[in-house]
Short mmCIF file of C-alpha atoms in Angstrom, two decimals:
data_model
loop_
_atom_site.label_atom_id
_atom_site.label_comp_id
_atom_site.label_asym_id
_atom_site.label_seq_id
_atom_site.Cartn_x
_atom_site.Cartn_y
_atom_site.Cartn_z
CA MET A 1 0.09 0.05 0.24
CA GLY A 2 1.29 3.61 -0.45
CA ALA A 3 1.68 6.19 2.26
CA ARG A 4 -1.86 6.85 3.51
CA SER A 5 -2.75 10.47 6.07
CA ARG A 6 -5.61 10.53 8.89
CA GLY A 7 -5.87 14.08 10.76
CA GLY A 8 -3.12 16.07 8.43
CA THR A 9 -0.33 13.31 9.37
CA ARG A 10 -1.43 9.54 9.86
CA SER A 11 -2.38 7.28 6.87
CA LEU A 12 -4.57 4.69 5.64
CA LEU A 13 -7.01 3.16 3.44
CA LEU A 14 -11.12 3.22 2.99
CA LEU A 15 -13.73 0.66 2.74
CA SER A 16 -17.72 1.44 2.50
CA LEU A 17 -19.85 -0.76 4.03
CA HIS A 18 -23.41 -1.58 5.43
CA LEU A 19 -25.14 -2.39 8.62
CA LEU A 20 -26.94 -5.66 9.50
CA CYS A 21 -28.16 -6.40 13.41
CA LEU A 22 -26.86 -9.76 12.35
CA HIS A 23 -23.71 -11.30 13.08
CA SER A 24 -22.10 -7.80 14.14
CA CYS A 25 -22.27 -6.04 11.07
CA LEU A 26 -23.30 -2.35 9.96
CA ARG A 27 -25.83 -1.78 6.86
CA CYS A 28 -27.46 1.26 5.42
CA SER A 29 -28.84 2.51 1.78
CA VAL A 30 -25.47 3.28 -0.22
CA SER A 31 -24.90 4.07 -3.79
CA ALA A 32 -23.16 5.78 -6.69
CA ALA A 33 -20.11 8.27 -4.35
CA GLY A 34 -20.80 11.52 -2.71
CA SER A 35 -24.29 11.45 -4.66
CA GLY A 36 -27.97 9.93 -4.17
CA ASP A 37 -29.22 8.69 -0.57
CA PRO A 38 -26.48 9.18 2.11
CA TYR A 39 -24.63 5.92 3.50
CA VAL A 40 -21.81 4.95 5.93
CA GLY A 41 -18.39 3.55 4.62
CA VAL A 42 -16.13 1.96 6.84
CA THR A 43 -11.72 1.96 6.35
CA ILE A 44 -9.70 -1.19 6.41
CA GLY A 45 -5.62 -0.99 6.86
CA THR A 46 -3.31 -3.40 5.79
CA ALA A 47 -1.02 -2.83 8.82
CA VAL A 48 -2.29 -5.66 10.57
CA THR A 49 -0.97 -9.27 12.24
CA ASN A 50 -1.81 -11.64 9.94
CA LEU A 51 -4.44 -10.11 7.31
CA LEU A 52 -7.75 -12.19 6.34
CA SER A 53 -6.36 -13.09 2.27
CA PRO A 54 -8.38 -12.18 -0.09
CA SER A 55 -10.52 -14.45 -0.36
CA ASP A 56 -11.06 -14.85 3.30
CA LEU A 57 -11.23 -11.21 3.01
CA ALA A 58 -13.91 -11.21 0.51
CA ALA A 59 -15.97 -14.54 3.01
CA PHE A 60 -16.53 -11.84 5.62
CA LEU A 61 -17.01 -9.10 4.07
CA ARG A 62 -20.39 -10.87 2.34
CA ALA A 63 -20.84 -12.93 6.36
CA GLN A 64 -20.79 -8.61 7.66
CA ARG A 65 -22.95 -7.64 5.23
CA ILE A 66 -20.92 -5.29 3.56
CA THR A 67 -21.85 -3.77 0.70
CA HIS A 68 -19.17 -1.59 -1.00
CA VAL A 69 -15.45 -1.37 -0.52
CA ARG A 70 -13.11 1.82 -0.74
CA LEU A 71 -9.06 0.67 -1.16
CA TYR A 72 -6.02 2.52 -1.22
CA ASP A 73 -4.77 0.88 -3.92
CA ALA A 74 -6.23 -1.15 -6.99
CA ASP A 75 -4.45 -4.00 -5.99
CA PRO A 76 -6.10 -6.40 -8.49
CA ARG A 77 -6.35 -9.83 -6.09
CA LEU A 78 -8.11 -7.90 -3.81
CA LEU A 79 -10.65 -6.42 -6.80
CA SER A 80 -10.17 -9.70 -8.29
CA ALA A 81 -11.84 -11.47 -5.23
CA LEU A 82 -14.09 -8.69 -3.90
CA ALA A 83 -15.71 -9.42 -7.70
CA SER A 84 -16.95 -12.58 -5.82
CA SER A 85 -18.60 -11.10 -2.34
CA GLY A 86 -20.98 -8.13 -3.61
CA ALA A 87 -19.34 -5.72 -3.05
CA THR A 88 -18.29 -2.42 -4.80
CA ALA A 89 -15.19 -0.77 -4.83
CA ILE A 90 -13.58 2.97 -4.44
CA VAL A 91 -10.17 2.64 -5.10
CA GLY A 92 -6.74 4.69 -4.99
CA VAL A 93 -3.88 5.82 -6.38
CA PRO A 94 -0.94 6.10 -3.78
CA ASN A 95 0.75 9.38 -2.87
CA ASP A 96 4.09 7.81 -4.52
CA GLU A 97 2.19 6.94 -7.88
CA LEU A 98 0.99 10.72 -8.33
CA LEU A 99 4.19 11.53 -10.59
CA ALA A 100 4.29 8.88 -12.61
CA LEU A 101 0.07 9.37 -13.99
CA GLY A 102 0.50 13.80 -13.64
CA SER A 103 3.47 13.92 -15.94
CA SER A 104 1.78 11.28 -18.50
CA PRO A 105 -1.48 10.89 -19.98
CA ALA A 106 -0.23 7.48 -22.06
CA THR A 107 1.06 6.16 -17.58
CA ALA A 108 -2.85 7.13 -16.56
CA SER A 109 -4.64 5.20 -19.91
CA ALA A 110 -2.11 2.60 -18.29
CA TRP A 111 -2.39 2.57 -15.42
CA VAL A 112 -6.75 2.50 -16.53
CA ALA A 113 -5.97 -0.24 -18.44
CA ARG A 114 -4.43 -2.18 -16.23
CA ARG A 115 -5.42 -1.58 -13.06
CA VAL A 116 -9.31 -0.33 -13.88
CA LEU A 117 -10.94 -1.83 -17.06
CA PRO A 118 -10.56 -5.97 -15.91
CA PHE A 119 -12.80 -5.08 -13.53
CA ALA A 120 -15.13 -2.44 -14.31
CA ALA A 121 -15.49 -3.00 -18.13
CA ALA A 122 -19.01 -3.93 -19.80
CA ASN A 123 -17.42 -7.00 -21.29
CA SER A 124 -15.53 -7.76 -17.97
CA THR A 125 -16.67 -10.14 -15.08
CA SER A 126 -17.72 -8.01 -12.59
CA PRO A 127 -18.45 -4.80 -14.18
CA GLY A 128 -19.75 -1.73 -11.82
CA LEU A 129 -17.11 -2.86 -9.07
CA ILE A 130 -15.62 0.33 -8.83
CA SER A 131 -17.13 3.60 -8.18
CA ALA A 132 -14.48 5.89 -7.65
CA ILE A 133 -11.22 7.00 -7.86
CA ALA A 134 -9.46 8.37 -5.20
CA VAL A 135 -6.41 9.93 -6.09
CA GLY A 136 -4.14 10.04 -2.78
CA ASP A 137 -4.44 11.35 0.05
CA GLU A 138 -4.03 14.74 1.57
CA VAL A 139 -1.69 15.19 -0.03
CA PRO A 140 -1.23 19.00 0.43
CA THR A 141 0.01 17.81 4.14
CA ALA A 142 1.96 14.53 3.03
CA LEU A 143 2.76 15.79 0.34
CA PRO A 144 3.10 18.81 -0.53
CA SER A 145 5.72 18.70 -3.17
CA ALA A 146 3.56 16.63 -5.13
CA LEU A 147 0.51 19.10 -4.71
CA PRO A 148 1.83 20.65 -8.62
CA ILE A 149 1.11 17.62 -10.51
CA LEU A 150 -2.10 16.26 -8.38
CA LEU A 151 -4.80 18.36 -10.63
CA PRO A 152 -3.23 16.78 -13.80
CA ALA A 153 -2.95 13.15 -12.43
CA ILE A 154 -6.69 13.02 -11.96
CA GLN A 155 -7.51 15.10 -15.52
CA SER A 156 -5.59 12.75 -17.28
CA LEU A 157 -7.87 9.74 -15.12
CA ALA A 158 -10.39 11.11 -16.15
CA ALA A 159 -10.00 11.30 -19.28
CA ALA A 160 -8.51 7.43 -19.75
CA LEU A 161 -11.75 7.12 -17.88
CA ALA A 162 -13.98 8.75 -20.24
CA ALA A 163 -11.58 7.01 -23.38
CA ALA A 164 -12.94 3.85 -21.84
CA ASN A 165 -16.69 4.25 -22.20
CA LEU A 166 -16.28 4.96 -17.81
CA SER A 167 -16.84 8.22 -17.20
CA SER A 168 -19.76 7.20 -14.57
CA ILE A 169 -17.26 6.64 -12.31
CA PRO A 170 -15.57 9.59 -10.58
CA VAL A 171 -12.39 10.58 -9.92
CA SER A 172 -11.43 13.09 -6.50
CA THR A 173 -8.77 13.28 -4.12
CA PRO A 174 -9.36 12.84 -0.34
CA LEU A 175 -8.51 16.48 1.33
CA PRO A 176 -7.50 16.84 5.33
CA PHE A 177 -9.73 19.55 7.39
CA SER A 178 -6.81 21.66 7.81
CA ILE A 179 -7.13 23.07 4.60
CA VAL A 180 -10.52 25.28 5.95
CA LEU A 181 -9.24 28.30 7.99
CA GLU A 182 -11.22 29.76 10.63
CA PRO A 183 -13.54 26.61 10.52
CA PHE A 184 -15.95 27.73 14.50
CA PRO A 185 -17.98 29.76 14.36
CA PRO A 186 -18.73 27.82 10.83
CA SER A 187 -19.37 31.10 9.50
CA GLN A 188 -16.42 32.65 9.39
CA ALA A 189 -14.32 29.46 7.10
CA TYR A 190 -12.50 29.73 4.37
CA PHE A 191 -10.51 27.61 2.58
CA ASN A 192 -6.39 28.35 3.12
CA GLN A 193 -5.84 31.26 0.80
CA SER A 194 -2.25 29.50 -0.61
CA LEU A 195 -3.79 26.78 -2.41
CA ALA A 196 -6.87 29.09 -3.10
CA LYS A 197 -7.05 29.72 -6.93
CA SER A 198 -3.88 27.56 -7.70
CA PHE A 199 -4.90 23.96 -6.62
CA LEU A 200 -8.63 24.37 -5.00
CA LEU A 201 -10.56 26.14 -8.01
CA PRO A 202 -8.77 24.30 -10.27
CA LEU A 203 -9.83 21.02 -8.55
CA LEU A 204 -13.12 22.38 -7.70
CA SER A 205 -14.17 23.09 -11.13
CA HIS A 206 -12.68 19.55 -12.13
CA LEU A 207 -15.46 18.41 -9.46
CA ALA A 208 -18.03 20.26 -10.75
CA ASN A 209 -17.67 19.70 -14.58
CA THR A 210 -17.58 15.98 -13.66
CA SER A 211 -20.05 15.35 -11.58
CA ALA A 212 -17.29 13.93 -8.73
CA PRO A 213 -18.01 14.59 -5.20
CA LEU A 214 -15.07 17.11 -2.82
CA MET A 215 -13.70 13.89 -0.79
CA LEU A 216 -12.73 15.81 2.60
CA ASN A 217 -10.82 13.74 6.01
CA LEU A 218 -13.57 15.29 9.38
CA TYR A 219 -11.78 14.19 12.72
CA PRO A 220 -13.79 15.70 15.19
CA TYR A 221 -12.08 13.66 18.25
CA TYR A 222 -9.18 15.32 16.94
CA SER A 223 -10.91 18.76 17.24
CA LEU A 224 -11.82 18.03 20.64
CA MET A 225 -7.92 16.99 21.77
CA GLN A 226 -6.79 20.03 20.17
CA SER A 227 -9.46 22.00 21.30
CA SER A 228 -7.37 23.28 24.98
CA GLY A 229 -11.04 21.65 26.49
CA VAL A 230 -13.08 24.91 24.70
CA VAL A 231 -14.80 21.87 22.76
CA PRO A 232 -17.55 19.70 25.49
CA VAL A 233 -16.47 16.08 24.81
CA ASP A 234 -20.45 15.66 24.84
CA ASN A 235 -20.94 17.76 21.70
CA ALA A 236 -17.98 15.70 19.94
CA MET A 237 -19.65 12.35 19.96
CA PHE A 238 -23.10 13.78 18.76
CA LYS A 239 -24.76 13.19 22.94
CA PRO A 240 -27.55 15.46 23.21
CA LEU A 241 -26.92 19.09 25.06
CA PRO A 242 -29.22 20.85 26.73
CA PRO A 243 -29.40 24.81 25.36
CA SER A 244 -26.81 26.29 26.83
CA LEU A 245 -24.03 24.15 25.82
CA GLU A 246 -24.27 24.18 21.79
CA MET A 247 -22.54 26.54 20.06
CA VAL A 248 -24.07 28.90 18.94
CA ASP A 249 -22.96 31.03 15.29
CA PRO A 250 -23.21 34.74 16.25
CA ASN A 251 -23.53 35.47 12.61
CA THR A 252 -26.05 33.35 11.52
CA LEU A 253 -27.92 32.22 14.58
CA LEU A 254 -27.71 29.00 13.87
CA HIS A 255 -26.94 26.32 16.54
CA TYR A 256 -24.85 22.80 16.48
CA THR A 257 -25.44 19.83 18.76
CA ASN A 258 -21.91 18.41 17.44
CA VAL A 259 -19.02 19.11 15.97
CA PHE A 260 -19.41 17.11 12.80
CA ASP A 261 -22.38 19.46 11.57
CA ALA A 262 -19.92 22.47 12.42
CA MET A 263 -16.98 21.46 10.68
CA LEU A 264 -19.46 20.15 7.32
CA ASP A 265 -21.19 23.47 7.18
CA ALA A 266 -17.18 25.49 7.48
CA VAL A 267 -16.71 23.37 4.68
CA TYR A 268 -19.37 24.79 2.91
CA VAL A 269 -18.57 28.11 3.56
CA ALA A 270 -15.55 28.34 2.34
CA LEU A 271 -16.73 26.22 -0.68
CA LYS A 272 -19.17 29.48 -0.76
CA ASN A 273 -15.97 32.08 0.19
CA LEU A 274 -14.51 31.07 -3.32
CA ASN A 275 -18.22 31.13 -5.41
CA VAL A 276 -18.09 27.44 -5.84
CA SER A 277 -21.84 26.33 -7.09
CA ALA A 278 -23.81 24.39 -4.68
CA GLY A 279 -23.88 21.58 -6.96
CA ILE A 280 -20.62 19.34 -5.53
CA PRO A 281 -21.33 17.50 -3.01
CA VAL A 282 -18.93 16.20 0.32
CA LEU A 283 -18.14 12.97 0.52
CA VAL A 284 -16.32 12.63 3.98
CA THR A 285 -13.69 9.59 3.24
CA GLU A 286 -12.87 9.51 6.93
CA THR A 287 -13.66 10.15 10.75
CA GLY A 288 -13.60 7.64 13.46
CA TRP A 289 -12.62 7.69 17.20
CA PRO A 290 -9.42 5.17 18.75
CA SER A 291 -10.48 2.85 21.27
CA TYR A 292 -7.98 3.00 23.41
CA GLY A 293 -4.64 5.73 23.73
CA ASP A 294 -2.33 6.68 26.50
CA ARG A 295 -4.29 7.68 28.86
CA LYS A 296 -2.23 10.76 29.28
CA GLU A 297 -1.56 11.33 26.04
CA GLU A 298 -5.00 10.61 24.64
CA PRO A 299 -7.73 10.51 27.65
CA TYR A 300 -10.48 10.89 24.98
CA ALA A 301 -9.21 7.10 23.40
CA SER A 302 -11.88 4.95 25.27
CA LYS A 303 -13.95 2.27 23.52
CA ASP A 304 -16.99 3.32 25.09
CA ASN A 305 -16.26 6.96 23.49
CA ALA A 306 -15.68 4.98 20.35
CA ASN A 307 -18.24 3.26 20.85
CA THR A 308 -20.60 6.28 21.37
CA TYR A 309 -18.80 8.55 18.10
CA ASN A 310 -19.50 5.41 15.41
CA SER A 311 -23.00 4.83 16.67
CA ASN A 312 -23.99 7.83 16.73
CA LEU A 313 -22.43 8.93 13.43
CA ILE A 314 -24.26 5.93 12.09
CA LYS A 315 -28.01 6.96 13.18
CA HIS A 316 -26.98 10.97 12.10
CA VAL A 317 -26.02 9.67 9.31
CA THR A 318 -29.19 7.59 7.66
CA GLU A 319 -31.47 9.81 10.07
CA LYS A 320 -30.58 12.14 6.91
CA PRO A 321 -30.75 15.48 8.64
CA GLY A 322 -28.17 17.44 7.04
CA THR A 323 -27.08 20.07 8.87
CA PRO A 324 -28.04 23.60 10.22
CA MET A 325 -27.19 25.48 7.13
CA ARG A 326 -28.29 22.50 5.15
CA PRO A 327 -31.07 20.52 6.11
CA GLY A 328 -31.86 17.63 4.49
CA ALA A 329 -28.34 17.90 2.12
CA GLN A 330 -26.79 15.14 4.48
CA ALA A 331 -22.82 14.12 3.42
CA SER A 332 -21.79 10.74 3.33
CA VAL A 333 -19.42 9.03 4.83
CA TYR A 334 -16.49 6.45 5.93
CA ILE A 335 -16.07 5.11 9.77
CA TYR A 336 -11.90 4.78 10.14
CA GLU A 337 -11.88 1.63 10.30
CA LEU A 338 -12.79 -2.63 9.67
CA PHE A 339 -9.85 -3.47 11.42
CA ASN A 340 -6.85 -2.46 14.24
CA GLU A 341 -3.95 -2.09 12.91
CA ASP A 342 -1.79 -3.82 14.74
CA LEU A 343 1.05 -3.00 13.61
CA ARG A 344 1.00 0.81 12.73
CA PRO A 345 3.90 2.73 14.96
CA GLY A 346 3.38 5.89 16.55
CA PRO A 347 0.87 6.48 19.82
CA ALA A 348 -1.05 3.96 20.70
CA SER A 349 -3.65 4.89 19.90
CA GLU A 350 -2.93 4.67 15.92
CA ALA A 351 -3.61 0.54 16.56
CA ASN A 352 -7.17 1.17 17.62
CA TRP A 353 -9.21 2.81 15.63
CA GLY A 354 -10.61 -0.76 14.29
CA LEU A 355 -15.16 -2.19 14.79
CA PHE A 356 -12.99 -5.60 14.57
CA HIS A 357 -9.60 -7.23 15.39
CA GLY A 358 -7.53 -8.54 12.53
CA ASN A 359 -8.56 -11.87 13.04
CA GLY A 360 -12.57 -10.73 12.54
CA THR A 361 -13.63 -10.52 16.15
CA PRO A 362 -15.35 -7.53 17.49
CA VAL A 363 -13.76 -4.55 19.39
CA TYR A 364 -17.61 -3.59 20.84
CA LEU A 365 -20.66 -3.56 19.60
CA LEU A 366 -21.62 -0.80 17.89
CA HIS A 367 -25.01 0.98 19.83
CA VAL A 368 -27.83 1.26 16.88
CA THR A 369 -31.41 0.85 17.23
CA GLY A 370 -34.56 1.52 15.13
CA LYS A 371 -33.57 1.94 11.46
CA ASP A 372 -33.03 -0.39 9.48
CA GLY A 373 -32.24 -2.92 12.31
CA PHE A 374 -28.84 -1.33 12.82
CA LEU A 375 -26.29 -3.55 14.29
CA GLY A 376 -27.28 -2.94 18.52
CA ASN A 377 -27.96 -4.22 21.66
CA ASP A 378 -28.32 -1.17 24.38
CA THR A 379 -29.19 -2.95 27.44
CA THR A 380 -27.18 -6.47 27.75
CA ASP A 381 -24.03 -6.02 25.00
CA ARG A 382 -24.16 -9.53 25.03
CA THR A 383 -21.90 -11.57 22.11
CA PHE A 384 -22.59 -15.40 21.50
CA CYS A 385 -19.89 -16.98 18.86
CA ILE A 386 -21.67 -19.42 16.24
CA ALA A 387 -20.54 -20.73 13.00
CA ALA A 388 -19.98 -18.81 10.34
CA ASP A 389 -21.78 -18.69 7.14
CA ASP A 390 -20.26 -19.17 4.71
CA ALA A 391 -17.39 -21.33 6.49
CA ASP A 392 -16.34 -24.80 4.81
CA GLU A 393 -17.72 -27.42 6.55
CA LYS A 394 -14.83 -29.30 6.09
CA ALA A 395 -13.46 -25.84 8.18
CA VAL A 396 -16.48 -25.87 10.25
CA GLN A 397 -16.16 -29.80 11.34
CA ALA A 398 -11.77 -29.70 12.56
CA ALA A 399 -12.60 -26.85 13.96
CA MET A 400 -15.72 -28.04 16.16
CA ASP A 401 -13.45 -31.32 16.69
CA TRP A 402 -10.28 -28.91 17.95
CA ALA A 403 -12.72 -26.94 20.36
CA CYS A 404 -14.76 -30.02 21.81
CA GLY A 405 -11.04 -31.71 22.23
CA PRO A 406 -7.75 -29.77 22.86
CA GLY A 407 -9.98 -26.48 23.24
CA ARG A 408 -11.91 -28.05 26.36
CA SER A 409 -15.67 -26.97 25.32
CA ASP A 410 -18.21 -29.66 27.61
CA CYS A 411 -19.88 -30.95 24.08
CA THR A 412 -21.85 -32.98 26.72
CA ALA A 413 -25.39 -31.47 25.75
CA ILE A 414 -24.72 -32.30 21.81
CA GLN A 415 -24.32 -35.80 22.28
CA PRO A 416 -26.79 -38.34 20.77
CA GLY A 417 -29.59 -38.49 22.68
CA GLU A 418 -29.04 -34.80 25.16
CA GLY A 419 -30.74 -31.85 25.07
CA CYS A 420 -28.75 -29.89 21.81
CA TYR A 421 -28.06 -33.05 20.09
CA GLU A 422 -30.87 -31.78 17.66
CA PRO A 423 -30.86 -30.70 14.95
CA ASN A 424 -28.42 -33.00 14.46
CA ASP A 425 -25.69 -31.11 11.51
CA VAL A 426 -22.40 -30.20 12.04
CA ARG A 427 -23.45 -26.30 12.02
CA SER A 428 -25.57 -26.45 14.82
CA HIS A 429 -23.20 -28.91 16.70
CA ALA A 430 -20.26 -26.04 16.07
CA SER A 431 -22.08 -23.11 17.25
CA PHE A 432 -22.76 -24.94 19.82
CA ALA A 433 -18.99 -25.68 20.42
CA PHE A 434 -17.90 -22.70 19.80
CA ASN A 435 -19.56 -20.74 21.76
CA THR A 436 -18.77 -23.23 24.76
CA TYR A 437 -15.52 -22.21 24.17
CA TYR A 438 -16.25 -18.33 23.25
CA GLN A 439 -17.93 -17.80 26.33
CA SER A 440 -15.46 -19.61 28.79
CA GLN A 441 -12.50 -17.80 27.33
CA GLY A 442 -14.21 -14.23 28.85
CA LYS A 443 -14.79 -13.07 24.76
CA ALA A 444 -11.70 -12.68 24.66
CA GLY A 445 -10.16 -11.03 20.72
CA GLY A 446 -9.62 -14.26 18.86
CA SER A 447 -11.67 -16.73 20.63
CA CYS A 448 -13.99 -17.05 18.02
CA TYR A 449 -11.96 -17.62 15.13
CA PHE A 450 -11.45 -20.89 14.66
CA GLN A 451 -9.40 -20.29 11.25
CA GLY A 452 -12.72 -18.35 10.17
CA ALA A 453 -15.21 -21.03 10.87
CA GLY A 454 -16.92 -18.54 13.26
CA MET A 455 -18.50 -15.64 13.82
CA VAL A 456 -20.55 -12.89 16.51
CA THR A 457 -23.45 -12.48 16.68
CA THR A 458 -26.26 -11.52 19.03
CA THR A 459 -28.04 -14.01 18.32
CA ASP A 460 -27.97 -16.79 21.13
CA PRO A 461 -27.37 -20.17 19.15
CA ARG A 462 -29.61 -22.00 22.34
CA SER A 463 -32.40 -19.85 21.19
#
């Protein structure tokens, strides 16, 4: 993978998904990038010990009802596997490839021919798999020396797609929120003037002409960390606030109940100050909250806060309220990230942004109830381990043999004549054995993996 960055300095890779309450998954309506009904996406990084193979990852996506992914490069092995997963993908161009693509339209055409056409052309086995191209990541801060060739790279790739009758695939670039200056109150926001004329205006013109979204990374977590106590933690996590604690923009008198909406409105004001058409959709390509960090340096990084932020974000987006400045015009978002990246260097939080551990067990259960049956269990937080839907039966049998043998699960109840013998099939017996082991291990991370044969659910297998 190429260099990736978050919050102006860090790196990542993205993927989009739906959340469904069964099987610890996410589900929401998803459409083309930046348009249609708002959707929730999820990022995924690859700095993971024993990262799932492409085929296993595709099976995991199917099991979790994940239907849209964004990758930070166009790995053909993963794209080939995703073709059978039912997912669509935003594929990325790493920062270290920008020079070649921005300097040569022929190189851009070759990149499209090699990385896109096999998976998106009408005569491919997976037309429609690729939904957008994300060129670079936070280039103004992560690799400013490449900024002069970023727009040429975007334009060359868009031209190559158009020549291949794939102009429906939008091309854009994720930008850091730090390009917006004076974001609070939102009515005072404007883009960094050193970027406005030389880069942003030409970029926005291209996006408007090609119906592509403006991709931005928004992190209320970092706004909270950098606010020196000015931003209430509840405001950063979408928690209900009494009117006295709501942020009020003194120029518009609009009330802001959360930092996320204020950041979005700051972007809209910055666009308006450049006299840019309101028709360019904003796609939030990164947002999230770490579940663990250094207690002294990162006091807000906790499982409870991560759960609260991401759960409330999902409800906020899917309820489509929009922002105070643009009610009803809700931006789609990507949550950072699917898996904890335990190999990522840096502060303790860097390895703890995931919804799942690398083996597929959840770091925490998102608490989302109501609309569309979103994943959640707001009162008991009970989880169970069952045989994965897509696991091979031989693998399930082998895992059950281990659980009832070396794993020391008490499998007496699934023996002939005992209370849980019926239904007498491998998956039912395995679900009992897996869950017995999982509960005996205190639901520890990895205790429901069984080499990919197990999965966590909120549904009791005994019911």
